[in-house]
Structures are given as C-alpha cells and as structure tokens.
Amino acid sequence: MHVNVEREFRGEDLLIARETRLAWNLLIPTLVIFVLVAARPLEQTFIRSLTDKRFAGEAIPQFVGLENYSKLLSIRFDRVPCRIDEETDGCSIRPNGTVRWESIDRDLLTDGYRTVWNIPLPLSDNRSLAVSSRDRDFLRSINTTLIFTVVSVSLELLIGLGMALVVNSHFRGRGMMRAVMLIPWAIPTVVSARLWELMLKDTSAGIVNKVLMDLQLIAAPRAWLSEPSLQLPTAIIVDVWKTAPFMALLLLAGLQTIPKDLHEAASVDGAGPVRRFFSITLPLLRPAIVIALVFRTLDALRVFDLFNVLFGRQQLTMATYNFETLVSRQLDGYASAISVIIFILISIFAFMYVRMLSVEDEQR
C-alpha cells in the first residue's frame, strides 16, 4: 500500500511538472514580445534620462548622471510668515481673499526653487508651509493627475456600477439600452473632446451655458475651459461621461457570473434588495471591481489627449507636461527622466491593485 501511495504522489509531481513546462512554453513568446516592445525601449529611455540629449539635435549628448532626477524630485518644505499690511498691522490680503505670503530664502531662489503652494498652518495665524520645487510645473502636473485620477475613477466606479445594475435587470429594450450605453465610450477621445469644447464655449452660444442660464443656475456665462478653478472639474465631468460606460461594461460581465440561485435563496429567506446587494452582489463582484479599477486607474494616470485638446498648456498632466518638455523645449534627456518617473508611479498603482486581487483570491 505504501508503494501505491508513493507512485500516486510521484504521478502527481510529474503532472505538475508537465503543466509547468506547458505554462512556460506558452509564456515564452509573450515574454519575448514584451522584451522587444516594452523592456528595450524602457532601457533606452532610462539611458537617455542620464544625459542632456536634445530632441532632434545634432550635438553629442553628455552624461549628467542623476541631475535630471534631482531637479524633478527636489522638493522643500519651509515655514514662511505672511506679508504684513502697514495700514492694519495684519496679514496682507489679495483682492480675491487669499493671504499674501513671504517668499522663500533668496539662496533657495538662486538654486532654482520656486514656491508651488502655501499651506496655512493650523496652529499659527500668520505662518504657512511653503512647498517649493526646482520644477514646479512638474509637481503641479503630478497633483493635477492624481486629483483627476482619484475623483474621475471613483465617480466612474459608482456611476458604472449603477448602470451595470440597471442593464443587468430584466426589462423591455434591455439590448437596445446596452448598445446605446456604449456610444460615449466608442467615440474617440479627441472627437468627444472637440464636441465638448464646442458645448462649453464661454459665451451664451455654448449649449452648457445656455441650458444653465435658462434654468437660472448661473447668472452669466462661465468660462469652463479658461477659468483655472473650473478646468479640472470640467475635465473630470467629460472623462466620466465618456468612460463610465466602459466601467459599466466590465462590471456587467462580473454581475452575469453571479448565480441567480443565491439571490433567489436570499429572497426566500426574507433578505431585501439592499441586504442582497451588500451581502451577495458586492462581495462576489469585488474581483471584477478590482480589474475595472486597474484598467481605469492606469488609463487615467497617463491621460493626455483630453487635456491637450481642451486646455493646451493651461492645465498640464504628467503626460502633457512630458510632451511639452520633449517637443516644445526639446529636452529629450529631461523628458526621458519624466517618462521613467511616470512609469514608476503607474507601476506602484499596478502593484497595489495586483496585491488587492491576490488577497481576494487567497480569501476565496
């Protein structure tokens, strides 16, 4: 009997070894393509990031080491007082109601640091935390990209989940509803951005201003694309309108894998729709939610065409700032360093989502 058990385990080991070899044989072509298409260009980008190479320039690039990364990642935090108003002996206030703060030290200005934000300190009425950087446009582009990603993906998840729940239910015309739902996502981003640009004109000719004025929600036309405080919310609205159907499509696929017997049994036991959603639908939908978040977060972090069409240089994301650095300023080495940092940030988010997905698998 001991011999039979040993043979059985040996057979299982051989089966596992054959499956492992088959898996590697299937993966090798993909890995080769990955090395040729992704790894090799990434290597060249990293090498260029260590030089002062100029785009389309004939000069021989010089090795500068980590100087490009030092400039991009040089961030300081300093406490600065507010400017004193001689008439009131208090902090000087701008016409828009914000406080005027003193600049950072002259030596820091000489080194290339410029203030990006002044954050008022909660325990001090006349001091703020000055966040400065040697490349404040890059720091602002990171802030813009992260805010855009977090807000837009969160809204797309909530709206997409609602849309998926609706089209997953049984009603007349459900097939037509699913087809119509995907129209915004099927339109190319550049085309949809141009359409929204026409609708968001800062005069009464813009349909958005016209509708809001007719509803008496605004008293005068708003400059949705040129007013700094409205640019980012506008971009988020446009992106949510276009991409929420894609999120709904991914979540709908997950909803259709949930057995209907579970809902029927829970309904017989007296569970209402809300209880069934949080106890059955949402837990079983988590893997699909994680996959949808991976796709949308990685896509939002490298957003380019939407901002480039709507705002040009007025509102920069990491991708549009990288484009401006490479094409307009022709700093190939510096732009390559920006690309490497973008790659690292996207990799961090991807790793976090993969870890979330692996935790879900282990719990199951």
Short mmCIF file of C-alpha atoms in Angstrom, two decimals:
data_model
loop_
_atom_site.label_atom_id
_atom_site.label_comp_id
_atom_site.label_asym_id
_atom_site.label_seq_id
_atom_site.Cartn_x
_atom_site.Cartn_y
_atom_site.Cartn_z
CA MET A 1 0.00 0.00 0.00
CA HIS A 2 2.91 2.35 0.80
CA VAL A 3 4.31 1.73 -2.68
CA ASN A 4 0.98 2.59 -4.32
CA VAL A 5 0.71 5.84 -2.38
CA GLU A 6 4.28 6.76 -3.37
CA ARG A 7 3.54 6.05 -7.02
CA GLU A 8 0.39 8.20 -6.84
CA PHE A 9 2.28 11.17 -5.43
CA ARG A 10 5.05 10.68 -7.98
CA GLY A 11 2.45 10.74 -10.74
CA GLU A 12 1.03 14.00 -9.39
CA ASP A 13 4.53 15.52 -9.32
CA LEU A 14 5.07 14.53 -12.95
CA LEU A 15 1.72 16.03 -13.91
CA ILE A 16 2.60 19.30 -12.15
CA ALA A 17 5.98 19.37 -13.90
CA ARG A 18 4.36 18.86 -17.32
CA GLU A 19 1.82 21.62 -16.62
CA THR A 20 4.63 23.93 -15.51
CA ARG A 21 6.60 23.27 -18.70
CA LEU A 22 3.47 23.88 -20.78
CA ALA A 23 2.81 27.15 -18.97
CA TRP A 24 6.38 28.38 -19.61
CA ASN A 25 6.20 27.31 -23.25
CA LEU A 26 3.07 29.41 -23.64
CA LEU A 27 4.59 32.36 -21.78
CA ILE A 28 7.94 32.49 -23.60
CA PRO A 29 6.56 34.09 -26.83
CA THR A 30 4.76 36.71 -24.73
CA LEU A 31 7.92 37.43 -22.72
CA VAL A 32 9.97 37.78 -25.91
CA ILE A 33 7.47 40.25 -27.36
CA PHE A 34 7.44 42.13 -24.03
CA VAL A 35 11.24 42.46 -24.06
CA LEU A 36 11.25 43.73 -27.65
CA VAL A 37 8.27 46.08 -27.35
CA ALA A 38 8.48 47.34 -23.76
CA ALA A 39 11.66 46.44 -21.92
CA ARG A 40 14.12 47.52 -24.63
CA PRO A 41 12.53 50.97 -25.20
CA LEU A 42 12.33 51.45 -21.42
CA GLU A 43 16.04 50.69 -21.16
CA GLN A 44 16.83 53.27 -23.88
CA THR A 45 14.60 55.83 -22.15
CA PHE A 46 16.42 55.32 -18.84
CA ILE A 47 19.81 55.67 -20.54
CA ARG A 48 18.74 58.93 -22.23
CA SER A 49 17.45 60.23 -18.89
CA LEU A 50 21.04 60.22 -17.64
CA THR A 51 22.16 62.60 -20.40
CA ASP A 52 21.43 66.15 -21.60
CA LYS A 53 20.33 64.93 -25.04
CA ARG A 54 18.24 67.39 -27.04
CA PHE A 55 15.34 66.29 -29.20
CA ALA A 56 16.26 66.27 -32.92
CA GLY A 57 19.60 67.86 -32.06
CA GLU A 58 22.92 67.11 -33.69
CA ALA A 59 25.08 67.78 -30.63
CA ILE A 60 26.61 64.77 -28.89
CA PRO A 61 24.77 64.23 -25.58
CA GLN A 62 26.78 64.50 -22.39
CA PHE A 63 26.39 62.25 -19.35
CA VAL A 64 24.84 64.19 -16.44
CA GLY A 65 24.10 61.32 -14.08
CA LEU A 66 21.07 61.85 -11.86
CA GLU A 67 20.92 65.61 -12.41
CA ASN A 68 17.59 65.40 -14.27
CA TYR A 69 16.04 63.33 -11.49
CA SER A 70 17.49 65.67 -8.86
CA LYS A 71 15.78 68.65 -10.47
CA LEU A 72 12.46 66.81 -10.87
CA LEU A 73 12.37 65.41 -7.34
CA SER A 74 13.86 68.36 -5.42
CA ILE A 75 11.06 69.37 -3.05
CA ARG A 76 11.37 71.54 0.06
CA PHE A 77 9.04 72.39 2.93
CA ASP A 78 9.68 75.71 4.67
CA ARG A 79 7.71 77.81 7.13
CA VAL A 80 7.19 81.37 5.94
CA PRO A 81 5.31 84.28 7.54
CA CYS A 82 2.63 86.33 5.88
CA ARG A 83 3.29 89.78 4.47
CA ILE A 84 2.30 92.49 6.92
CA ASP A 85 -0.12 95.18 5.83
CA GLU A 86 1.25 98.52 7.08
CA GLU A 87 -2.21 100.01 7.49
CA THR A 88 -3.77 97.18 9.54
CA ASP A 89 -0.60 95.58 11.01
CA GLY A 90 -2.15 92.27 9.99
CA CYS A 91 -1.61 89.86 7.14
CA SER A 92 -1.92 91.41 3.70
CA ILE A 93 -4.93 90.12 1.77
CA ARG A 94 -5.28 89.92 -2.01
CA PRO A 95 -8.45 91.15 -3.76
CA ASN A 96 -9.61 87.53 -4.15
CA GLY A 97 -9.40 86.98 -0.38
CA THR A 98 -6.18 84.93 -0.22
CA VAL A 99 -3.29 85.78 2.10
CA ARG A 100 -0.03 87.18 0.73
CA TRP A 101 2.92 85.12 1.97
CA GLU A 102 6.59 85.97 2.04
CA SER A 103 8.84 84.22 -0.46
CA ILE A 104 11.38 81.59 0.50
CA ASP A 105 15.01 82.47 1.20
CA ARG A 106 16.98 84.21 -1.51
CA ASP A 107 19.60 81.43 -1.54
CA LEU A 108 16.89 78.91 -2.38
CA LEU A 109 15.62 81.14 -5.17
CA THR A 110 19.15 81.31 -6.54
CA ASP A 111 19.30 77.49 -6.51
CA GLY A 112 16.19 77.41 -8.69
CA TYR A 113 13.48 76.69 -6.10
CA ARG A 114 10.08 78.27 -6.65
CA THR A 115 7.07 78.13 -4.34
CA VAL A 116 4.31 75.85 -5.58
CA TRP A 117 1.78 76.03 -2.73
CA ASN A 118 1.39 77.83 0.59
CA ILE A 119 -0.47 75.69 3.12
CA PRO A 120 -1.66 77.67 6.20
CA LEU A 121 -0.50 76.08 9.43
CA PRO A 122 -3.45 75.26 11.72
CA LEU A 123 -1.78 76.36 14.98
CA SER A 124 -0.43 79.63 13.60
CA ASP A 125 -2.42 82.51 12.18
CA ASN A 126 0.44 84.21 10.36
CA ARG A 127 2.59 81.32 9.08
CA SER A 128 2.26 78.80 6.28
CA LEU A 129 4.09 75.76 5.00
CA ALA A 130 5.70 76.72 1.68
CA VAL A 131 6.06 73.76 -0.67
CA SER A 132 8.73 74.62 -3.23
CA SER A 133 10.40 72.74 -6.05
CA ARG A 134 13.03 73.27 -8.71
CA ASP A 135 10.43 72.23 -11.30
CA ARG A 136 7.09 73.43 -10.01
CA ASP A 137 5.29 72.70 -13.28
CA PHE A 138 6.10 69.01 -12.88
CA LEU A 139 4.94 69.00 -9.26
CA ARG A 140 1.70 70.71 -10.27
CA SER A 141 1.21 68.20 -13.08
CA ILE A 142 1.53 65.32 -10.58
CA ASN A 143 -1.03 66.98 -8.31
CA THR A 144 -3.42 67.56 -11.23
CA THR A 145 -3.03 63.98 -12.46
CA LEU A 146 -3.60 62.41 -9.03
CA ILE A 147 -6.69 64.52 -8.30
CA PHE A 148 -8.08 63.78 -11.75
CA THR A 149 -7.41 60.05 -11.33
CA VAL A 150 -8.89 59.66 -7.85
CA VAL A 151 -12.03 61.71 -8.47
CA SER A 152 -12.79 60.52 -12.00
CA VAL A 153 -12.20 56.82 -11.30
CA SER A 154 -14.29 56.98 -8.11
CA LEU A 155 -17.20 58.63 -9.93
CA GLU A 156 -16.89 56.21 -12.85
CA LEU A 157 -17.00 53.27 -10.45
CA LEU A 158 -20.17 54.50 -8.73
CA ILE A 159 -21.94 55.53 -11.94
CA GLY A 160 -20.73 52.45 -13.83
CA LEU A 161 -21.96 50.16 -11.05
CA GLY A 162 -25.38 51.80 -11.17
CA MET A 163 -25.53 51.47 -14.94
CA ALA A 164 -24.44 47.82 -14.76
CA LEU A 165 -27.12 47.01 -12.18
CA VAL A 166 -29.78 48.64 -14.35
CA VAL A 167 -28.87 46.90 -17.62
CA ASN A 168 -28.40 43.60 -15.79
CA SER A 169 -32.05 43.60 -14.71
CA HIS A 170 -34.85 42.29 -16.91
CA PHE A 171 -36.87 44.94 -18.73
CA ARG A 172 -38.11 45.55 -22.22
CA GLY A 173 -35.50 47.09 -24.52
CA ARG A 174 -32.54 45.96 -22.43
CA GLY A 175 -30.46 45.06 -25.51
CA MET A 176 -31.03 48.50 -27.06
CA MET A 177 -30.09 50.11 -23.74
CA ARG A 178 -26.79 48.23 -23.63
CA ALA A 179 -25.91 49.31 -27.16
CA VAL A 180 -26.80 52.98 -26.56
CA MET A 181 -24.88 52.96 -23.28
CA LEU A 182 -21.60 52.27 -25.08
CA ILE A 183 -21.85 55.14 -27.59
CA PRO A 184 -19.87 57.70 -25.50
CA TRP A 185 -17.10 55.17 -24.92
CA ALA A 186 -16.96 54.24 -28.64
CA ILE A 187 -16.36 57.86 -29.70
CA PRO A 188 -12.60 58.65 -29.98
CA THR A 189 -11.38 60.86 -27.15
CA VAL A 190 -10.18 63.63 -29.46
CA VAL A 191 -13.57 63.77 -31.21
CA SER A 192 -15.53 63.81 -27.95
CA ALA A 193 -13.19 66.47 -26.53
CA ARG A 194 -13.83 68.69 -29.56
CA LEU A 195 -17.58 68.21 -29.17
CA TRP A 196 -17.40 69.21 -25.51
CA GLU A 197 -15.19 72.16 -26.43
CA LEU A 198 -17.99 73.49 -28.64
CA MET A 199 -20.64 72.86 -26.00
CA LEU A 200 -18.54 74.52 -23.27
CA LYS A 201 -17.92 77.82 -25.07
CA ASP A 202 -17.59 80.70 -22.62
CA THR A 203 -20.43 82.65 -24.28
CA SER A 204 -24.16 82.15 -24.40
CA ALA A 205 -23.57 80.29 -27.68
CA GLY A 206 -22.27 77.35 -25.67
CA ILE A 207 -25.10 74.90 -25.07
CA VAL A 208 -23.99 74.20 -21.48
CA ASN A 209 -24.07 77.88 -20.54
CA LYS A 210 -27.35 78.33 -22.40
CA VAL A 211 -29.07 75.48 -20.55
CA LEU A 212 -27.73 76.52 -17.13
CA MET A 213 -28.78 80.14 -17.73
CA ASP A 214 -32.26 79.07 -18.85
CA LEU A 215 -32.56 77.01 -15.66
CA GLN A 216 -31.32 80.07 -13.71
CA LEU A 217 -28.48 78.05 -12.19
CA ILE A 218 -25.94 80.66 -13.30
CA ALA A 219 -26.45 84.36 -13.93
CA ALA A 220 -23.81 84.79 -16.65
CA PRO A 221 -21.84 82.53 -18.99
CA ARG A 222 -18.94 80.73 -17.31
CA ALA A 223 -15.51 80.20 -18.86
CA TRP A 224 -15.37 76.45 -18.29
CA LEU A 225 -12.18 75.94 -20.31
CA SER A 226 -10.19 79.04 -19.37
CA GLU A 227 -11.04 79.72 -15.72
CA PRO A 228 -8.41 77.81 -13.66
CA SER A 229 -10.82 76.80 -10.88
CA LEU A 230 -13.22 75.21 -13.41
CA GLN A 231 -10.75 73.44 -15.71
CA LEU A 232 -10.12 70.34 -13.62
CA PRO A 233 -13.80 69.76 -12.69
CA THR A 234 -14.68 70.18 -16.37
CA ALA A 235 -12.11 67.59 -17.43
CA ILE A 236 -13.41 65.18 -14.78
CA ILE A 237 -17.01 65.58 -15.99
CA VAL A 238 -16.03 64.98 -19.62
CA ASP A 239 -13.95 61.93 -18.72
CA VAL A 240 -16.70 60.44 -16.53
CA TRP A 241 -19.25 60.94 -19.32
CA LYS A 242 -17.02 59.10 -21.78
CA THR A 243 -15.57 56.31 -19.65
CA ALA A 244 -18.32 55.36 -17.18
CA PRO A 245 -19.90 53.07 -19.85
CA PHE A 246 -16.61 51.16 -20.12
CA MET A 247 -16.61 50.66 -16.36
CA ALA A 248 -20.24 49.53 -16.56
CA LEU A 249 -19.34 47.01 -19.27
CA LEU A 250 -16.63 45.43 -17.12
CA LEU A 251 -18.88 45.31 -14.06
CA LEU A 252 -21.77 43.91 -16.11
CA ALA A 253 -19.57 40.97 -17.09
CA GLY A 254 -18.91 40.36 -13.39
CA LEU A 255 -22.59 40.62 -12.48
CA GLN A 256 -23.53 37.98 -15.05
CA THR A 257 -21.22 35.44 -13.38
CA ILE A 258 -23.12 35.65 -10.07
CA PRO A 259 -25.54 32.70 -9.79
CA LYS A 260 -29.18 33.79 -9.65
CA ASP A 261 -29.90 30.96 -7.22
CA LEU A 262 -28.12 32.88 -4.46
CA HIS A 263 -30.42 35.88 -4.85
CA GLU A 264 -33.48 33.67 -5.02
CA ALA A 265 -32.50 31.79 -1.86
CA ALA A 266 -31.75 35.04 -0.02
CA SER A 267 -35.08 36.47 -1.17
CA VAL A 268 -36.90 33.42 0.16
CA ASP A 269 -35.12 33.89 3.49
CA GLY A 270 -36.51 37.43 3.67
CA ALA A 271 -33.47 39.46 2.58
CA GLY A 272 -34.38 42.72 0.84
CA PRO A 273 -32.67 44.20 -2.25
CA VAL A 274 -30.24 46.31 -0.20
CA ARG A 275 -29.26 43.38 2.02
CA ARG A 276 -28.77 41.12 -1.01
CA PHE A 277 -26.61 43.76 -2.71
CA PHE A 278 -24.21 44.20 0.22
CA SER A 279 -24.19 40.53 1.28
CA ILE A 280 -24.14 38.77 -2.12
CA THR A 281 -23.61 41.06 -5.10
CA LEU A 282 -20.85 43.32 -3.80
CA PRO A 283 -18.61 40.58 -2.26
CA LEU A 284 -18.84 38.40 -5.39
CA LEU A 285 -18.26 41.44 -7.63
CA ARG A 286 -15.02 42.51 -5.93
CA PRO A 287 -12.66 40.74 -8.39
CA ALA A 288 -14.42 42.45 -11.32
CA ILE A 289 -14.25 45.79 -9.49
CA VAL A 290 -10.51 45.41 -8.92
CA ILE A 291 -9.91 44.57 -12.59
CA ALA A 292 -12.01 47.55 -13.69
CA LEU A 293 -10.09 49.82 -11.30
CA VAL A 294 -6.77 48.56 -12.69
CA PHE A 295 -7.77 49.41 -16.27
CA ARG A 296 -9.25 52.80 -15.47
CA THR A 297 -6.61 53.96 -12.98
CA LEU A 298 -3.70 53.15 -15.27
CA ASP A 299 -5.53 54.85 -18.14
CA ALA A 300 -6.30 57.96 -16.07
CA LEU A 301 -2.73 58.30 -14.81
CA ARG A 302 -1.45 58.66 -18.37
CA VAL A 303 -4.27 60.91 -19.61
CA PHE A 304 -3.06 63.09 -22.46
CA ASP A 305 -5.45 63.73 -25.34
CA LEU A 306 -8.35 65.09 -23.26
CA PHE A 307 -6.24 67.76 -21.53
CA ASN A 308 -4.23 68.54 -24.65
CA VAL A 309 -7.38 69.22 -26.71
CA LEU A 310 -9.36 71.13 -24.08
CA PHE A 311 -6.64 73.18 -22.36
CA GLY A 312 -3.39 73.03 -24.32
CA ARG A 313 -0.69 74.39 -21.98
CA GLN A 314 -3.13 75.93 -19.50
CA GLN A 315 -3.64 72.75 -17.43
CA LEU A 316 -0.89 70.14 -17.56
CA THR A 317 -0.95 66.49 -16.56
CA MET A 318 2.19 64.37 -16.29
CA ALA A 319 1.78 63.15 -19.87
CA THR A 320 1.07 66.58 -21.39
CA TYR A 321 3.96 68.14 -19.43
CA ASN A 322 6.23 65.40 -20.74
CA PHE A 323 5.04 66.17 -24.28
CA GLU A 324 5.68 69.89 -23.86
CA THR A 325 9.13 69.24 -22.42
CA LEU A 326 10.09 66.99 -25.32
CA VAL A 327 8.52 68.81 -28.27
CA SER A 328 8.40 72.48 -27.25
CA ARG A 329 11.55 72.70 -25.11
CA GLN A 330 13.34 69.86 -26.98
CA LEU A 331 14.82 68.45 -23.77
CA ASP A 332 14.98 64.78 -24.67
CA GLY A 333 17.05 63.71 -21.66
CA TYR A 334 14.86 65.62 -19.20
CA ALA A 335 11.67 64.31 -20.82
CA SER A 336 13.05 60.77 -20.59
CA ALA A 337 13.53 61.23 -16.84
CA ILE A 338 9.89 62.36 -16.59
CA SER A 339 8.83 59.23 -18.50
CA VAL A 340 10.73 57.00 -16.07
CA ILE A 341 9.06 58.66 -13.08
CA ILE A 342 5.63 58.27 -14.70
CA PHE A 343 6.42 54.59 -15.30
CA ILE A 344 7.37 54.14 -11.63
CA LEU A 345 4.17 55.82 -10.39
CA ILE A 346 2.00 53.70 -12.68
CA SER A 347 3.88 50.57 -11.58
CA ILE A 348 3.19 51.42 -7.92
CA PHE A 349 -0.55 51.67 -8.59
CA ALA A 350 -0.50 48.46 -10.63
CA PHE A 351 1.34 46.62 -7.86
CA MET A 352 -1.19 47.83 -5.27
CA TYR A 353 -4.13 46.60 -7.36
CA VAL A 354 -2.45 43.26 -8.09
CA ARG A 355 -1.87 42.80 -4.37
CA MET A 356 -5.54 43.57 -3.72
CA LEU A 357 -6.55 41.00 -6.31
CA SER A 358 -4.21 38.35 -4.87
CA VAL A 359 -5.60 38.97 -1.38
CA GLU A 360 -9.10 38.44 -2.73
CA ASP A 361 -8.01 35.16 -4.31
CA GLU A 362 -6.40 33.98 -1.06
CA GLN A 363 -9.53 34.80 0.92
CA ARG A 364 -11.62 32.81 -1.52
#
